[in-house]
Amino acid sequence: MTSTASSLLVIYTGGTFGMVDSPYGLIPGHDIESRLRRTLATLPPARQAGLADFRLIATPTPIDSSAATPADWQRLAGLIAEHYADHAGIVVIHGTDTLAWTAASLAYQLQGLDRPVVITGAMQPLEAPGSDALTNVEAALRFAADPRLQEVAICFAGRLLRGARSRKWQAREADAFVSPNHPPLGEWVDDDAVLYPGRGLERAQRGAPRFELPDYAPLAAGAVPRIVLWPGLAAWQLEAWLLDDRVKGALLEVWGGGNVPDDPRLAGVLAQAVGEGKLLAAISQCPHGAVAIGHYAAGQALSDAGVLSGDDMTPEAAVAKLVHLLAQPLPDEERRRRFLTPLVGERAAP
């Protein structure tokens, strides 16, 4: 898709960024556009001049990101798709708790981007003393105006990270997000947005974005659980999760390079779930590095059961991908093939 649009679209969804003080603590604030423009006007004139014009849309009800579901991911992707062609880039202001989950989901739904979609937020409200909100949104606006960026990215604390490679890693600190297995796409250096060559997605061909916007509603209420193994996990516990008819797939977070307990009963539950057509995948509990299912004897049960390797994916990217694939009318083998295939740079190439 080619567009001559030069303005940006800012979508405000809620989160700490727009909150204000009250006698009961922080609460969602109103008039976010006037507040944002007033705060941007405090920047030095040269930095104000470097910002592209933007239009702002606020979702009807601010979302507390800790309560977000796949249905919210779907609505946001639909909103972006609706307005995408009219703007040179898009900035999404989002709560930080599940920001990385939303970023991963948007990456799968908005495949084939030919312009930036940059997600940001803040650990402190916009008007709070020493807030990180102004710095984050200024950098996000600058990166979103760079046509060389053609993917979903997170801009936070001076770094631009791939959306499908990122995690929230700090509960309080401003430097809240990391990308464990992929280097930053860019950084904010000397009041300038710098993209690093060779780190962004390279589109195989030009043309219209190949957006995939399936209906997530049937999966929004817990159909794809995330199960972190712990010492003493029993087969009946895994059975309670995986063999429930409401479960359509699951992410297993296993030990080290892809290990599970040597328990035939656990292996039997995994095999039964896969045999029922459920899409199971595994990643390591270690934030850095990848699983290699079957490399150790202790992980052979995963391979034998048909559990898919998530390689070096984050939990956020793996769960969002399972939801995305299960929401589409695909044959089981095609779902499995696509899970193992890098779609948006979310995992290492085979």
GROMACS .gro file of N, CA, C and O in nm, residues 16 26 49 85 209 219-220 277 342 346:
model
   40
   16THR      N    1  -0.146   0.398   3.287
   16THR     CA    2  -0.092   0.497   3.380
   16THR      C    3  -0.064   0.630   3.310
   16THR      O    4  -0.077   0.737   3.370
   26LEU      N    5  -0.456   0.692   4.196
   26LEU     CA    6  -0.461   0.726   4.054
   26LEU      C    7  -0.589   0.672   3.991
   26LEU      O    8  -0.629   0.558   4.014
   49ALA      N    9   0.948   2.125   1.668
   49ALA     CA   10   0.948   2.135   1.522
   49ALA      C   11   0.978   2.000   1.457
   49ALA      O   12   0.940   1.977   1.341
   85ALA      N   13  -0.455   0.344   0.636
   85ALA     CA   14  -0.418   0.400   0.505
   85ALA      C   15  -0.411   0.552   0.506
   85ALA      O   16  -0.348   0.611   0.417
  209PRO      N   17  -0.080  -0.450   0.263
  209PRO     CA   18  -0.057  -0.532   0.382
  209PRO      C   19  -0.147  -0.655   0.382
  209PRO      O   20  -0.261  -0.648   0.340
  219LEU      N   21  -1.190  -1.752   2.179
  219LEU     CA   22  -1.070  -1.791   2.254
  219LEU      C   23  -1.040  -1.696   2.369
  219LEU      O   24  -0.944  -1.717   2.443
  220ALA      N   25  -1.121  -1.592   2.384
  220ALA     CA   26  -1.088  -1.484   2.476
  220ALA      C   27  -1.102  -1.522   2.622
  220ALA      O   28  -1.048  -1.454   2.709
  277GLY      N   29  -0.632  -3.285   1.904
  277GLY     CA   30  -0.624  -3.171   1.813
  277GLY      C   31  -0.588  -3.040   1.880
  277GLY      O   32  -0.600  -2.934   1.818
  342PRO      N   33   0.873  -1.847   1.135
  342PRO     CA   34   0.873  -1.707   1.178
  342PRO      C   35   0.781  -1.625   1.088
  342PRO      O   36   0.800  -1.620   0.966
  346GLU      N   37   0.931  -1.319   1.524
  346GLU     CA   38   0.908  -1.351   1.665
  346GLU      C   39   0.994  -1.466   1.714
  346GLU      O   40   1.004  -1.490   1.835
   0.00000   0.00000   0.00000
